[in-house]
Coordinates of C-alpha atoms in Angstrom, one line a residue:
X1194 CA 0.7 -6.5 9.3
X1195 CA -2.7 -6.3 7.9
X1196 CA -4.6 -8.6 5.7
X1197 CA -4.6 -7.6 2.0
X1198 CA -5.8 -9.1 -1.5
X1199 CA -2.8 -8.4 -3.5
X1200 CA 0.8 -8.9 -3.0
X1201 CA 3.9 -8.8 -5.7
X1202 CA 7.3 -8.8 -5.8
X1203 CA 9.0 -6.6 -7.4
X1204 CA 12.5 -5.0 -7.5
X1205 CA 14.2 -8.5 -8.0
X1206 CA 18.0 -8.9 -8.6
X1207 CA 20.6 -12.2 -8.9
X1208 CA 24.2 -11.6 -7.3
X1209 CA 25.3 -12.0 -10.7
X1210 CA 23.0 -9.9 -12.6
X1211 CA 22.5 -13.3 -14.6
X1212 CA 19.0 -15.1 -15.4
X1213 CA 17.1 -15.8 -12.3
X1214 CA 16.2 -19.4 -11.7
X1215 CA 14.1 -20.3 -9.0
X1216 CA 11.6 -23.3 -8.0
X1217 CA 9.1 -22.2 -5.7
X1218 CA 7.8 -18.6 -4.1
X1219 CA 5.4 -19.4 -1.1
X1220 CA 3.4 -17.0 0.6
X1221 CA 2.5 -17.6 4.6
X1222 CA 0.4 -16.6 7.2
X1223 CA 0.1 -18.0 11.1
X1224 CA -0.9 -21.0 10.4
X1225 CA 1.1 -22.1 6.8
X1226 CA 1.3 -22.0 3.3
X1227 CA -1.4 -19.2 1.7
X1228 CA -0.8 -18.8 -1.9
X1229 CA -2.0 -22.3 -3.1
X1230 CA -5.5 -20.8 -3.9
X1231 CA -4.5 -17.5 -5.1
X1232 CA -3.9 -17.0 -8.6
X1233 CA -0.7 -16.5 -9.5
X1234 CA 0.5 -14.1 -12.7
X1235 CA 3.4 -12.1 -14.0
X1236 CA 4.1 -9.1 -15.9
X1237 CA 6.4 -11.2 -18.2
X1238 CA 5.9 -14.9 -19.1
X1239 CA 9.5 -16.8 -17.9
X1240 CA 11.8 -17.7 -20.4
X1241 CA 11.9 -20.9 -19.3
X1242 CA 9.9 -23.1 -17.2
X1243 CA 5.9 -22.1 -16.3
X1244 CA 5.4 -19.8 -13.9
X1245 CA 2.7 -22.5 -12.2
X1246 CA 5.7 -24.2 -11.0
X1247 CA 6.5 -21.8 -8.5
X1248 CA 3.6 -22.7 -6.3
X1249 CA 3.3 -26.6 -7.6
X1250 CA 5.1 -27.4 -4.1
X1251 CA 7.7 -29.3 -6.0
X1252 CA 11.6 -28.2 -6.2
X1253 CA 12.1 -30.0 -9.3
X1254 CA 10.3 -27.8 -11.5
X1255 CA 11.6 -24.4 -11.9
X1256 CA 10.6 -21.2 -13.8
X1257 CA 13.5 -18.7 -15.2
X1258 CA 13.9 -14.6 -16.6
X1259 CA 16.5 -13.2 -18.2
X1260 CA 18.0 -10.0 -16.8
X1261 CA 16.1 -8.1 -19.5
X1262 CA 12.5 -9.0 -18.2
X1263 CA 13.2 -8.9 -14.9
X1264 CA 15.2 -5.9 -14.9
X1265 CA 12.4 -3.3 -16.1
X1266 CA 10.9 -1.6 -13.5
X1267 CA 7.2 -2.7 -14.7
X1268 CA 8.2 -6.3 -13.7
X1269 CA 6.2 -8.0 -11.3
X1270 CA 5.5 -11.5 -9.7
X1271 CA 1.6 -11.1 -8.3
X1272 CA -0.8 -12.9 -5.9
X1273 CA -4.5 -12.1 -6.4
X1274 CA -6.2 -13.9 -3.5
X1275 CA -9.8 -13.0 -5.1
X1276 CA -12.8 -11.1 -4.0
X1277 CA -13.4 -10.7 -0.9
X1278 CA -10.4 -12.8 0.6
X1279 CA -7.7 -11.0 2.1
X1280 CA -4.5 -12.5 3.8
X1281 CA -2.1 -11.5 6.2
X1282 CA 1.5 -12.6 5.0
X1283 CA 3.7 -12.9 7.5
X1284 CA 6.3 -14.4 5.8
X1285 CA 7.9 -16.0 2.2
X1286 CA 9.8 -18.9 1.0
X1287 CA 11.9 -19.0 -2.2
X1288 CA 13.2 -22.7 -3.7
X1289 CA 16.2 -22.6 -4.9
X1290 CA 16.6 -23.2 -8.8
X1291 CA 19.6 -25.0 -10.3
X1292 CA 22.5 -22.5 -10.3
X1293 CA 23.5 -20.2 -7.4
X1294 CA 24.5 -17.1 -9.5
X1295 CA 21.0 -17.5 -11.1
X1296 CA 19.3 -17.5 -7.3
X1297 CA 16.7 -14.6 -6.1
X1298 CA 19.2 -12.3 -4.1
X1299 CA 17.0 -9.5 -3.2
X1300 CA 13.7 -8.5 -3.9
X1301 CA 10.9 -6.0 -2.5
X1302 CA 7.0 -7.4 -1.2
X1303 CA 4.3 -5.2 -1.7
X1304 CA 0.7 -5.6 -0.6
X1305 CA -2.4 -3.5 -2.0
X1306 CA -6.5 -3.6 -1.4
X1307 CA -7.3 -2.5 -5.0
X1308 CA -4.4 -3.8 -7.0
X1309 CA -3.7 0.0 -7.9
X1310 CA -2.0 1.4 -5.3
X1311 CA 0.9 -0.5 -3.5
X1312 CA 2.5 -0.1 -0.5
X1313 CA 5.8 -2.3 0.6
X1314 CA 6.0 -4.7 3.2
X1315 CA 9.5 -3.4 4.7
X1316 CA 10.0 -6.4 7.1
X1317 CA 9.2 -9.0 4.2
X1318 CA 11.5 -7.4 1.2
X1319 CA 14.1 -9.7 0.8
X1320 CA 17.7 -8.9 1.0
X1321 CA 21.0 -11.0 0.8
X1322 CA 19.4 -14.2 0.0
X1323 CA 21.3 -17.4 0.1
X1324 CA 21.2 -20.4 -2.4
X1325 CA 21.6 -23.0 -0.7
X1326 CA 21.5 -25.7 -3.3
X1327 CA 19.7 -27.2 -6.1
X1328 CA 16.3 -28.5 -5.2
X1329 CA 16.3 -27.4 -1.7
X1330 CA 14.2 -24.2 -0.1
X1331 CA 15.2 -21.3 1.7
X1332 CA 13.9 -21.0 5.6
X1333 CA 11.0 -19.3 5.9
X1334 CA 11.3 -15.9 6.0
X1335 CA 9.6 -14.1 8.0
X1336 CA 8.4 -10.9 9.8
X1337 CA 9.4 -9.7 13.2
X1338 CA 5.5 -9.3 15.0
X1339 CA 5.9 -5.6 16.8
X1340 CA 4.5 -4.5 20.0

């Protein structure tokens, strides 16, 4: 994978079809954590909860949409890493939020240059998802590198 300014995630769907309700989203490179400096913004504000807490590194603090927001097409989490800074995300972890039919069960990452046109990062679009409790984070997941 390439380095890139923007990434989102978009496509995002519960088990449930019910709110989602999660505490963190993390973006990683090589060497760690990579979305601390970026600024983080959605197409929606959350229902409940500020979307600063998903990168606020603390899984007590939680941010929430309805299926109505969430399920538009147009809805999207970004990263904006600013200009001239591009990063190579190899991988993403999710914090759970409170309730499991309320967890992040699948969603699609996509990386662009200019913000305009998007391309998806097959290998990090997330799929089958697991809550595994209150307060607690997923693994990191992450890419398989390829010869």
């Amino acid at each position: 994978m390439a380095a890139h300014r923007y990434w989102r995630l978009i496509g995002l769907s519960t088990f449930a079809n019910a709110d989602i309700n999660i505490s963190q989203l993390q973006l990683h490179d090589a060497a760690g954590r990579v979305d601390d400096l970026s600024v983080l913004s959605c197409s929606t504000p959350p229902l409940y909860g500020a979307l600063s807490n998903l990168s606020d590194g603390l899984f007590t603090t939680y941010a929430g949409w309805s299926l109505a927001q969430y399920g538009v097409p147009a809805f999207s989490i970004n990263w904006d890493f600013g200009a001239s800074v591009t990063k190579d995300v190899i991988g993403i972890k999710v914090g759970a939020g409170s309730v499991a039919s309320e967890f992040l069960e699948s969603s699609v990452l996509q990386y662009s240059d200019d913000g305009a046109y998007w391309d998806t990062d097959v290998a990090l679009s997330l799929l089958n998802l697991q809550w595994v409790a209150a307060g607690l984070t997923n693994a990191l997941f992450q890419a398989v590198p390829t010869a």
